[in-house]
Coordinates of C-alpha atoms in Angstrom, one line a residue:
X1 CA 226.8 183.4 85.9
X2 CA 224.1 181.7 83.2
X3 CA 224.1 177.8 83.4
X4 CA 225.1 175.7 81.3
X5 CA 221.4 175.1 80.1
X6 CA 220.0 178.5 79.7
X7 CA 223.4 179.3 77.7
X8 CA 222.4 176.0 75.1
X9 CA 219.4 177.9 74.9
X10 CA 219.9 180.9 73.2
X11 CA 216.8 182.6 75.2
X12 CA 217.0 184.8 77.9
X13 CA 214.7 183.4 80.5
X14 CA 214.0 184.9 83.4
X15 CA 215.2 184.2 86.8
X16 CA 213.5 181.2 88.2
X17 CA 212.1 179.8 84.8
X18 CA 213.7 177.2 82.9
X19 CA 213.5 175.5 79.5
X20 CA 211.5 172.8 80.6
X21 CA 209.0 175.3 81.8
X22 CA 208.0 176.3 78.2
X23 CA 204.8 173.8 77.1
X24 CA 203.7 173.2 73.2
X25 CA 199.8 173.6 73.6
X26 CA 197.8 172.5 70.3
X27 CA 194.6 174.5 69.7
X28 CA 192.0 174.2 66.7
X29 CA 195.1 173.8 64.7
X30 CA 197.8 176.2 66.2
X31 CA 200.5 176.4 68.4
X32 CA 201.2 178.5 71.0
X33 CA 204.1 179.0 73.7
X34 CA 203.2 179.3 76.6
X35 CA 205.4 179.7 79.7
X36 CA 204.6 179.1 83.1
X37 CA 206.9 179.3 86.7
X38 CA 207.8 176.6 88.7
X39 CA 206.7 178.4 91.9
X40 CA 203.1 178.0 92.4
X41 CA 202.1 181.0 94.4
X42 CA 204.3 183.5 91.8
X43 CA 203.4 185.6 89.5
X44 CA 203.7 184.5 85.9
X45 CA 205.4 186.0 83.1
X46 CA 205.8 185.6 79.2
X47 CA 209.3 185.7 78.4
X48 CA 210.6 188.4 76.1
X49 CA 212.9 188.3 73.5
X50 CA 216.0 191.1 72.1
X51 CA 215.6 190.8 68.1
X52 CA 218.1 194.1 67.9
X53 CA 220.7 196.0 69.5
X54 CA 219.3 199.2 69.5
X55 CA 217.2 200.4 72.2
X56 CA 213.9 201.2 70.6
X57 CA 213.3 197.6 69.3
X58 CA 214.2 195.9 72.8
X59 CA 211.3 194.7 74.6
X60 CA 210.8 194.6 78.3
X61 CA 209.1 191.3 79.8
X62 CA 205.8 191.9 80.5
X63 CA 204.2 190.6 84.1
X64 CA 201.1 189.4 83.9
X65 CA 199.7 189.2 87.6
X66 CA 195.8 186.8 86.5
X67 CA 196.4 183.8 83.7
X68 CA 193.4 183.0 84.8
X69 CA 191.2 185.8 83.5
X70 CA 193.5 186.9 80.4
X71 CA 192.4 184.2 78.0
X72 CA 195.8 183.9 76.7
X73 CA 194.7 180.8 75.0
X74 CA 193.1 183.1 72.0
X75 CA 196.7 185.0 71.7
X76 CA 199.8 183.9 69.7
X77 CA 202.9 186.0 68.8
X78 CA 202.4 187.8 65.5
X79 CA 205.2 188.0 62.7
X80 CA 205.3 191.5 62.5
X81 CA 208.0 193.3 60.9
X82 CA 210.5 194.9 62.7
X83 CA 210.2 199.1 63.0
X84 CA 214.1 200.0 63.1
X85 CA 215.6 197.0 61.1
X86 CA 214.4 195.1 58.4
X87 CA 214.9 191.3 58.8
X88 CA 215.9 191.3 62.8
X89 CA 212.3 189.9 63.7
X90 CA 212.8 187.2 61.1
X91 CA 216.0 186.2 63.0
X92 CA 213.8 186.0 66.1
X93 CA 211.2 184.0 64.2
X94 CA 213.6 181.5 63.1
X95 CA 215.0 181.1 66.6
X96 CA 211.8 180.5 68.6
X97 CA 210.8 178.2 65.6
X98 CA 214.1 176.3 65.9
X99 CA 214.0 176.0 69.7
X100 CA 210.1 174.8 69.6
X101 CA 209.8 172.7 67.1
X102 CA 213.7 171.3 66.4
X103 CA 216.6 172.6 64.2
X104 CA 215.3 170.6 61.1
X105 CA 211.8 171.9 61.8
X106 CA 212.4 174.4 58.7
X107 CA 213.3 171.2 56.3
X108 CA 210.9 168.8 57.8
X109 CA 208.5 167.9 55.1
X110 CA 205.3 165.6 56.5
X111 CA 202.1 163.9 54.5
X112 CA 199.8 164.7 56.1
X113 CA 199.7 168.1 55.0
X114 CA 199.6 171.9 56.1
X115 CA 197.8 172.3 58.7
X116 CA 198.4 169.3 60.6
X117 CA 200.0 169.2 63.7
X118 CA 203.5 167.7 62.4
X119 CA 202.9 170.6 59.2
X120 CA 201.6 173.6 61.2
X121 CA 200.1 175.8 58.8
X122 CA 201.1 179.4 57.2
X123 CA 198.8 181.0 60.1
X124 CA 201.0 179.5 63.2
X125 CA 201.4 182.0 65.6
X126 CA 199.0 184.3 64.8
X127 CA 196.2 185.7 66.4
X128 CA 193.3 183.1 66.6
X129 CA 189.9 184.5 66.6
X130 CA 187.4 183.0 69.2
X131 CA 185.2 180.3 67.9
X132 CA 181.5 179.5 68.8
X133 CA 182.3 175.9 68.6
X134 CA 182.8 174.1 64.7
X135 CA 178.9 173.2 64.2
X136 CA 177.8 176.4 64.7
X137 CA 176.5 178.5 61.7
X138 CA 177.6 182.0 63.7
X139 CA 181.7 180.3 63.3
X140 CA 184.2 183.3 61.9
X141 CA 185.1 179.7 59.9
X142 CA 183.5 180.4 56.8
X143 CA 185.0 183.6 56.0
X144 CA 188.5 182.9 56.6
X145 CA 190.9 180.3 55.4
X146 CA 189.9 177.4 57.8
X147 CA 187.2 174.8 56.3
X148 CA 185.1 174.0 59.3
X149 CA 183.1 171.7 57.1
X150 CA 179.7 174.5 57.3
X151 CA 178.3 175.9 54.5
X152 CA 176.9 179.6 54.0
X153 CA 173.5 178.0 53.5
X154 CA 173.6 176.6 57.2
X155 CA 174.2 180.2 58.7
X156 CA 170.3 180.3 57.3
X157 CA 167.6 178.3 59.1
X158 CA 165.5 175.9 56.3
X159 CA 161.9 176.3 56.6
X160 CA 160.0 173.6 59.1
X161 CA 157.9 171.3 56.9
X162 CA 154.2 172.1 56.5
X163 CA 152.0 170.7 59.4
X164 CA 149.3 168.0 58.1
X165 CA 147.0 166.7 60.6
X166 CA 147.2 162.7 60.9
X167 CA 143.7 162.2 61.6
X168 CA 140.5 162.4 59.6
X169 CA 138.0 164.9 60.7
X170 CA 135.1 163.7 59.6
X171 CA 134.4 159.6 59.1
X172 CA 131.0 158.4 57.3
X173 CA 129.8 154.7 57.4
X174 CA 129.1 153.6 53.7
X175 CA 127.3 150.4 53.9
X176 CA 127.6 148.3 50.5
X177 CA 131.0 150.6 49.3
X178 CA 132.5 148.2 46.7
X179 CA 136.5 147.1 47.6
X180 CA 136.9 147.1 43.9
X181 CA 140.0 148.4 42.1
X182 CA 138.1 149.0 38.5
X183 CA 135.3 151.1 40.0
X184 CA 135.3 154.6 40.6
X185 CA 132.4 155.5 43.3
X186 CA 133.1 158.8 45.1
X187 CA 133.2 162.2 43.6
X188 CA 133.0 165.6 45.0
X189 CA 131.0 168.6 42.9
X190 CA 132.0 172.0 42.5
X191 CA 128.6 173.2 44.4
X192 CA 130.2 170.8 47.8
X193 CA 128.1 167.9 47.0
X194 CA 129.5 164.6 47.4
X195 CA 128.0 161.9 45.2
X196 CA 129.0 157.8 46.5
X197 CA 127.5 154.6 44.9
X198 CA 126.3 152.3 47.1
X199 CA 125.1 149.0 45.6
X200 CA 122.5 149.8 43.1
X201 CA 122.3 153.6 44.5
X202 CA 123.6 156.8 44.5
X203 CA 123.7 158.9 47.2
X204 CA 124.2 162.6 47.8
X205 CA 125.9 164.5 51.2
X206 CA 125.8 167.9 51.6
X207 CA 129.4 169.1 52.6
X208 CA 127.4 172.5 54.3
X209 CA 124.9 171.0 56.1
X210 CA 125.5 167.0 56.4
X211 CA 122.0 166.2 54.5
X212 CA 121.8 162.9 52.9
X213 CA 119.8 162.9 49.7
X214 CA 119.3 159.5 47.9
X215 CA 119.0 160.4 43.8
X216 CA 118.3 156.9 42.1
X217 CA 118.3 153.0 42.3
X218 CA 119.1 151.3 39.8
X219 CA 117.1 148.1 40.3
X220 CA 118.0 144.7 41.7
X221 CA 119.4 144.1 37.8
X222 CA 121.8 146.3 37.6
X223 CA 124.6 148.1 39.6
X224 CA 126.3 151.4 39.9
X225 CA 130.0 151.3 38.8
X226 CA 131.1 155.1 38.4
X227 CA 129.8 158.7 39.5
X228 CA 131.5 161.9 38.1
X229 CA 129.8 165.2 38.1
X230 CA 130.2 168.0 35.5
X231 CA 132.5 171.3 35.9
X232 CA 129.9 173.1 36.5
X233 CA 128.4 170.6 39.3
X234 CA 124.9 170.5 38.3
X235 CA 124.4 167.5 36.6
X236 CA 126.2 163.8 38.0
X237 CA 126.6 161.0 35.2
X238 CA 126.3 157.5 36.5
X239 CA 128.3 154.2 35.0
X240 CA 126.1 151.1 34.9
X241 CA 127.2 147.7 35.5
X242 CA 124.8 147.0 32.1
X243 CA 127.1 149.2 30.5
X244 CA 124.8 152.4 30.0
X245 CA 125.5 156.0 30.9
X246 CA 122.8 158.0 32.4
X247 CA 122.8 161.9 33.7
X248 CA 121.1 162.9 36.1
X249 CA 119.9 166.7 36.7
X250 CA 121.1 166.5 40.9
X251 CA 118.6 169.8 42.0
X252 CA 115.6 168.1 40.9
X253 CA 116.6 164.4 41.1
X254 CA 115.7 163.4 37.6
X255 CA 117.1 161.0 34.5
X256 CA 118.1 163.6 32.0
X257 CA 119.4 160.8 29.6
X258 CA 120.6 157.2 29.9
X259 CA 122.8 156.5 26.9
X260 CA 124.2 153.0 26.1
X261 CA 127.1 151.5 23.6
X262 CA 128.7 149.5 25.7
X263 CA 128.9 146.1 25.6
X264 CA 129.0 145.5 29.3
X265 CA 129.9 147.5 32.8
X266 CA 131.2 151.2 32.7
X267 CA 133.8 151.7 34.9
X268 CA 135.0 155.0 34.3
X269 CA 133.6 158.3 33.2
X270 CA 135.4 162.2 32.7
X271 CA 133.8 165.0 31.8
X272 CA 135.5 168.2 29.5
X273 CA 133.4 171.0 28.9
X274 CA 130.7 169.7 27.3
X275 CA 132.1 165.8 26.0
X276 CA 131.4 163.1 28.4
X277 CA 133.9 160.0 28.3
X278 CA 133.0 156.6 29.1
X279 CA 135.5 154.0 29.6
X280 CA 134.4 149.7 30.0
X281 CA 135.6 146.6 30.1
X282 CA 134.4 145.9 26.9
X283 CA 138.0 147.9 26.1
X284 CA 136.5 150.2 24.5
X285 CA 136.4 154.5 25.5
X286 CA 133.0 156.1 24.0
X287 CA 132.3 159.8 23.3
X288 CA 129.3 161.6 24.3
X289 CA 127.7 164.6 24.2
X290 CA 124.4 165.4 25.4
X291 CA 123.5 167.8 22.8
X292 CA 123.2 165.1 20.3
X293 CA 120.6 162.6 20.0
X294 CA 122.5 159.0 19.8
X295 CA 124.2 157.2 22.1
X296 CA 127.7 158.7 21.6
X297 CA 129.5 160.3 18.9
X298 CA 133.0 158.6 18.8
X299 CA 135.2 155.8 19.8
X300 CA 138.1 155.1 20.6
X301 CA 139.9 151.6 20.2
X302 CA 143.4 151.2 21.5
X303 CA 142.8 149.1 24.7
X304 CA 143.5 145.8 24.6
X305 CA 141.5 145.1 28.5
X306 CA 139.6 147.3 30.8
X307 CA 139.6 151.2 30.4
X308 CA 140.0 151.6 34.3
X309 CA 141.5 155.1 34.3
X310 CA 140.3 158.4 32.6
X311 CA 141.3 161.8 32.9
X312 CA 140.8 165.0 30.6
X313 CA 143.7 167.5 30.7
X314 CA 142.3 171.2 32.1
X315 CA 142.6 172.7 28.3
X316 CA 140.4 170.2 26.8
X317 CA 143.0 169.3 24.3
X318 CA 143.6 166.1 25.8
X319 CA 142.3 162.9 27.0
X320 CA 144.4 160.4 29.0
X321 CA 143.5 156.5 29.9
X322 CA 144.3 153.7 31.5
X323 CA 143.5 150.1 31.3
X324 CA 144.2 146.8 33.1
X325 CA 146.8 145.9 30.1
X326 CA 149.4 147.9 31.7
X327 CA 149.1 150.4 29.2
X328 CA 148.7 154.6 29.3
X329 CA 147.1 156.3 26.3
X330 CA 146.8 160.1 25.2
X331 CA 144.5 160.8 22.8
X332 CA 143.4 163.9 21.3
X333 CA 139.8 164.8 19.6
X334 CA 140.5 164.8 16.5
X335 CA 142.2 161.2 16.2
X336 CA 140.7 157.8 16.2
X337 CA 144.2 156.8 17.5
X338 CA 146.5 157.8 20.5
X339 CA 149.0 160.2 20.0
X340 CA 151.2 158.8 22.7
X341 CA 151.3 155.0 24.1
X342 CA 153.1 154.9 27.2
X343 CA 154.2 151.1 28.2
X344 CA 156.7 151.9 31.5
X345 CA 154.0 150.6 33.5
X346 CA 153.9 147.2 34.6
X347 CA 150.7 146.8 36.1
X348 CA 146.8 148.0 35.5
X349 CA 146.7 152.0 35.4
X350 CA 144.3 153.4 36.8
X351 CA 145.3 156.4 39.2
X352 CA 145.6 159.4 36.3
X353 CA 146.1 162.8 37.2
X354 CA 146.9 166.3 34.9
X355 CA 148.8 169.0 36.5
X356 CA 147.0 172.2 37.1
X357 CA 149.9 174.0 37.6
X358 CA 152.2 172.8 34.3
X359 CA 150.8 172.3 31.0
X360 CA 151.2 168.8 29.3
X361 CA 152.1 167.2 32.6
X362 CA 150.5 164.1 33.3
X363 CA 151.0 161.7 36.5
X364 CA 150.2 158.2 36.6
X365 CA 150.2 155.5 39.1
X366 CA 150.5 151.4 38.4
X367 CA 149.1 148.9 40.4
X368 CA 150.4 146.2 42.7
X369 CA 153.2 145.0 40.7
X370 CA 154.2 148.4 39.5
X371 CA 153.8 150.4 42.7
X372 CA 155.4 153.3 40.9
X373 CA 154.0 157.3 40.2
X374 CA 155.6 158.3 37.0
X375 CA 155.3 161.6 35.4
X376 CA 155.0 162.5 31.5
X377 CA 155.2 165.7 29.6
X378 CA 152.5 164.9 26.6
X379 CA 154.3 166.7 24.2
X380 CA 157.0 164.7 23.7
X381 CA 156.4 161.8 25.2
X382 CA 159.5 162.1 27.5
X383 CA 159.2 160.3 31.3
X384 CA 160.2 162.7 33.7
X385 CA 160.5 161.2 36.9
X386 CA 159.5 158.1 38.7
X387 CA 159.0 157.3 42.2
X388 CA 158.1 153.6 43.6
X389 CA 155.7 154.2 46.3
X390 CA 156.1 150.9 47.8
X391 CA 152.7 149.7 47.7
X392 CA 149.6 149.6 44.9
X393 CA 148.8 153.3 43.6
X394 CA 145.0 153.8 43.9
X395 CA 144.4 157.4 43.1
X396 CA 146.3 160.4 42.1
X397 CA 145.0 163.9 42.5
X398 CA 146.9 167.8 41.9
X399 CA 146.4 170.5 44.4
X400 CA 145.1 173.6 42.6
X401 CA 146.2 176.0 45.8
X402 CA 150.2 174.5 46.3
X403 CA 152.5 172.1 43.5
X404 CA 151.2 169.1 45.5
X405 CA 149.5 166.3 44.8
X406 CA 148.2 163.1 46.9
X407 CA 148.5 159.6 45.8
X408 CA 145.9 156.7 48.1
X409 CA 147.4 153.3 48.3
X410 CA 146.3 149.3 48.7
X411 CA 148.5 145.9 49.3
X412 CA 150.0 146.4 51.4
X413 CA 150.0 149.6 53.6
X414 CA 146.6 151.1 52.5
X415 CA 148.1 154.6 53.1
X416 CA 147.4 158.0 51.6
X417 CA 150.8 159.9 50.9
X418 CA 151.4 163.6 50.1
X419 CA 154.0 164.6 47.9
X420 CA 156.1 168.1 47.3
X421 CA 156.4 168.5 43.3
X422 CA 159.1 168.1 41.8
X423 CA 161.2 167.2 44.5
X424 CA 158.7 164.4 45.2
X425 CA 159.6 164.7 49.0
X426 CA 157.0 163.7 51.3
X427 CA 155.1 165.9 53.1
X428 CA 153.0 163.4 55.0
X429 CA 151.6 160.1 55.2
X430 CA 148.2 158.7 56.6
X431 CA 146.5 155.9 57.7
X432 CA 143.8 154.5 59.3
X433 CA 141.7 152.6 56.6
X434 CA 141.6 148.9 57.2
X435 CA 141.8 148.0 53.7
X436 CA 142.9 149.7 50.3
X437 CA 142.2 153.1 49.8
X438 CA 140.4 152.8 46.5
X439 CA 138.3 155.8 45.9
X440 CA 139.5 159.5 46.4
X441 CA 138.0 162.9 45.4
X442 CA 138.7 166.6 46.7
X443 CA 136.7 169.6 47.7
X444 CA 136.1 172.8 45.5
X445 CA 138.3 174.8 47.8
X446 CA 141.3 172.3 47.1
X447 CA 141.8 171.7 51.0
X448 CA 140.3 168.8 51.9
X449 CA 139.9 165.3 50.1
X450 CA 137.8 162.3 50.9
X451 CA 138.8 158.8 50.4
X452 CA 136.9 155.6 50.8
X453 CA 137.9 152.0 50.9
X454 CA 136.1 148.3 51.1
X455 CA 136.4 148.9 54.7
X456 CA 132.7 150.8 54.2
X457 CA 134.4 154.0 55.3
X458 CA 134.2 157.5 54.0
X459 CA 137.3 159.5 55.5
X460 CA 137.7 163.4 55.3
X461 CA 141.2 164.6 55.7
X462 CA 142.9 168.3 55.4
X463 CA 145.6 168.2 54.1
X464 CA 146.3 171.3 51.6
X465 CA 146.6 174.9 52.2
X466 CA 144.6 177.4 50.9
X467 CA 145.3 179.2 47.7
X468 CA 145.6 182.8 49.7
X469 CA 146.8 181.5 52.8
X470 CA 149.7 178.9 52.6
X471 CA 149.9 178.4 55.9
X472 CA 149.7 175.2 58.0
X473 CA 146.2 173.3 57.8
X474 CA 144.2 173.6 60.8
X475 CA 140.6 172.3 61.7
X476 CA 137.8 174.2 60.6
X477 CA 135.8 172.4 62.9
X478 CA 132.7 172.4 60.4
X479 CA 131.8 169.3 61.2
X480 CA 131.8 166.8 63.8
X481 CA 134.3 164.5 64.7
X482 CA 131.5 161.5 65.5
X483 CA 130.8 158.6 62.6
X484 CA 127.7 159.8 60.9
X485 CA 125.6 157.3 58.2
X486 CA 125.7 158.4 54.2
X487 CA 122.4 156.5 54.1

C-alpha cells in the first residue's frame, strides 16, 4: 500500500525515494530536478513519469549506475509533444510545474522579471548548452537568447598598440642652446643635415656620418634666432637677432643674401617653393623671394605682438601664423589681410602644424595658459577638435608615413607626446629633458625627430613607422648611444 505522502503527491516515486529527496538546483538561470536516493551506496535513478494510458507513451525509469561522470547538470526535461496524444505531455508539464514550484506557480506574477529565479524564463527545462564561462568571447551566449553582457566585437582580438621606444638613441651636448619659447633653432634638411644655432653660430651635423661643420658667426653684435632650410635642402636661411634674413648656400658655406625689413629680431622663418616668410617681434610677417633684388616683396600686418609661429600649408595656397597675442592667422598670397582669425587660443601660438595627410587641416598648440592642441579645417573656419595636453604646447609636427603627429611640451612636464589622429589617443609619451622641450624637427624618412631644450641637449627619438613598413619602431643602431658634442 502507497503512504499517505507519496499518495499527496501525485508522482510515482520509486521504492526507497521520497518527496523530500527531489532538490531545486539553480543553474546560469534554470532549473532543474534532480533526484537523488537516500541510501548512499545505491544506485541512483531519475524518476519517470505516465503522461497516458496507452502503452507506447509510458516511460520506463531509467537507472543511471555513474552521476558522477554523466554531467546531468547540462540536461533538463524538454517540452516535447506527446507522439500518441496531443495535450497529455502538457498535463505532465503542469503537474511537475505545480509540485516544484507551488500550485499558484502558474499565477505567480514577480518584478523582477523573466528570467529571474522567482520568474523562470520561457527556456526552463530545456536543454542548457555548456558554457565557457560568461567573459569568454568563444560563449554560445551571443547567438542565442541569453545577454551575457559580450559583444560580437570581443569574439575578435583588438590590435596591441604600436611599440615606441622610451629612450632617445642618440643625445648631443649643445652648449649655448637658448631656453627661449620665441626662437626657433633646430631644423632638419631634406639631404639629413641638421642645422642648430648656438649663440651667434650655426652649426651643421651630418645625420650619415656624425661630422660637425660650423657655417657662420654672426659676430659678438648680433645673435642667431631662427634656422629653416629650403624643400629642396640646399640652401638654410638664418633669423638675426638685428632683424635681417640671410641664406646661406650650406655645400660651399657661403652668404648667398642677407636681406633686412625688420625692425628688430626674427624669430621665425617658412619656406614655400620659392617664397621665404619671415616673422618678428616687430609684429610684422615679411615676404621674400630671392629672385628679386629688394629686401622682400610683401607684408603682412595683422599681428598685434610677436609673430612666433609660421607654417606654409604643403599646396602653397596657404600661410598660417602665430603670435604672442593669442591669436592664429591664415593668410593667402594674394591678400594683404587674413582670410581666417582664429581667437580660441588663450595663450601665445606658436606650435603650428599642416596635415600632410588631409587638405585644409591645420593643428595648433597654445602656450602655458592654454595647454590645448586644437585642430581647424581652413576652409571654413570650423574647430574640429580640441585636446588639453596638460602642460605648455612647444611644437607640433605631422607624420608623412602614419596619421600621427607629435606635440613637445614645457611647464610643467617637459614631455614629448604622440598622438593617433583623429582619435587623438595616445600612443606614447617621453621624457627625459630637464627643462621644456622647445625646439623639434624630424628626419626626411619621417621616423625619427630631434628635440632640444634649455637643458643644452639635442635628443633623437624613433618614434614613427616607416611609410612601407608599418610595423613597430626598432633601433637602427646607426649611431651610438654615447653623448657626442655638436661643436
Amino acid at each position: 500500500m502507497e503512504s499517505p505522502q507519496r499518495r499527496k503527491s501525485g508522482l510515482n516515486l520509486p521504492a526507497g525515494m521520497s518527496e523530500t529527496s527531489l532538490q531545486l538546483e539553480t543553474f546560469s538561470g534554470s532549473f532543474r530536478a534532480i533526484s537523488s536516493l537516500s541510501s548512499p551506496g545505491s544506485y541512483r535513478a531519475l524518476s519517470g513519469l505516465t503522461t497516458s494510458p496507452s502503452k507506447s507513451s509510458t516511460c520506463s525509469d531509467r537507472f543511471i549506475p555513474c552521476r558522477s561522470s554523466s554531467r546531468l547538470h547540462t540536461f533538463g526535461i524538454v517540452d516535447k509533444g506527446s507522439p500518441v496524444k496531443e495535450g497529455g505531455n502538457e498535463a505532465y508539464s503542469r503537474l511537475l510545474k505545480s509540485e516544484l514550484f507551488g500550485s499558484d506557480f502558474g499565477s505567480f506574477s514577480s518584478p523582477a522579471g523573466p528570467g529571474s529565479p522567482m520568474s523562470p524564463s520561457k527556456n526552463m527545462l530545456r536543454f542548457k548548452t555548456d558554457q565557457s564561462g560568461p567573459n569568454s568571447p568563444y560563449s554560445p551566449s551571443i547567438l542565442g537568447h541569453h545577454d551575457s553582457g559580450v559583444s560580437s566585437e570581443a569574439s575578435t582580438p583588438q590590435k596591441p598598440p604600436r611599440k615606441v621606444p622610451k629612450t632617445p638613441h642618440k643625445v648631443l651636448d649643445a652648449p649655448s642652446l637658448e631656453d627661449d619659447f620665441y626662437l626657433n633653432l633646430v631644423d632638419w634638411s631634406s639631404q639629413n643635415v641638421l642645422a642648430v644655432g648656438l649663440g651667434t653660430c650655426v652649426y651643421l651635423w651630418s645625420a650619415s656620418n656624425s661630422k660637425v661643420t660650423k657655417l657662420c658667426d654672426l659676430g659678438p653684435n648680433d645673435g642667431v634666432c631662427a634656422v629653416q632650410w629650403t624643400r629642396e635642402g640646399s640652401y638654410v636661411s638664418i633669423g638675426t637677432s638685428r632683424g635681417q634674413v640671410q641664406v646661406w648656400d650650406a655645400t660651399q658655406s657661403k652668404r648667398v643674401r642677407n636681406m633686412g625689413g625688420h625692425q628688430t629680431r626674427t624669430g621665425v622663418l617658412a619656406w614655400n617653393s620659392r617664397i621665404l616668410s619671415s616673422g618678428s617681434r616687430d609684429r610684422n610677417i615679411l615676404q621674400h623671394d630671392l629672385r628679386v633684388s629688394s629686401d622682400y616683396i610683401g607684408k603682412f600686418i595683422g599681428h598685434k605682438s610677436e609673430v612666433c609661429g609660421l607654417k606654409w600649408s604643403h599646396d602653397d595656397r596657404e600661410l598660417a601664423s602665430g603670435g604672442n597675442d593669442n591669436q592664429l592667422l591664415v593668410w593667402n598670397q594674394h591678400s594683404q589681410q587674413p582670410t581666417l582669425r582664429l581667437t580660441e587660443h588663450t595663450a601665445a601660438v606658436k606650435a603650428i602644424a599642416w596635415s600632410p595627410h588631409q587638405s585644409s587641416l591645420l593643428a595648433s598648440g597654445g602656450g602655458t595658459a592654454d595647454r590645448c592642441i586644437r585642430f581647424w579645417n581652413t576652409t571654413n573656419g570650423h574647430q574640429l577638435n580640441s585636446v588639453d595636453t596638460g602642460s605648455q604646447v612647444c611644437n607640433l609636427a605631422w607624420s608623412k608615413n602614419v596619421n600621427e603627429l607629435v606635440s613637445t611640451h614645457g611647464y610643467s612636464q617637459n614631455q614629448i607626446m604622440v598622438w593617433k589622429y583623429p582619435s587623438m589617443a595616445k600612443v606614447a609619451t617621453l621624457t627625459g629633458h630637464s627643462l621644456r622641450v622647445l625646439y623639434l624637427a624630424m628626419s626626411p624618412d619621417g621616423q625619427t625627430i630631434v628635440t632640444g631644450a634649455g637643458d643644452e641637449t639635442l635628443r633623437f627619438w624613433n618614434v614613427f613607422p616607416s611609410m612601407k613598413a608599418p610595423a613597430p619602431v626598432k633601433d637602427t643602431n646607426l649611431w651610438s648611444l654615447g653623448r657626442t658634442h655638436i661643436r
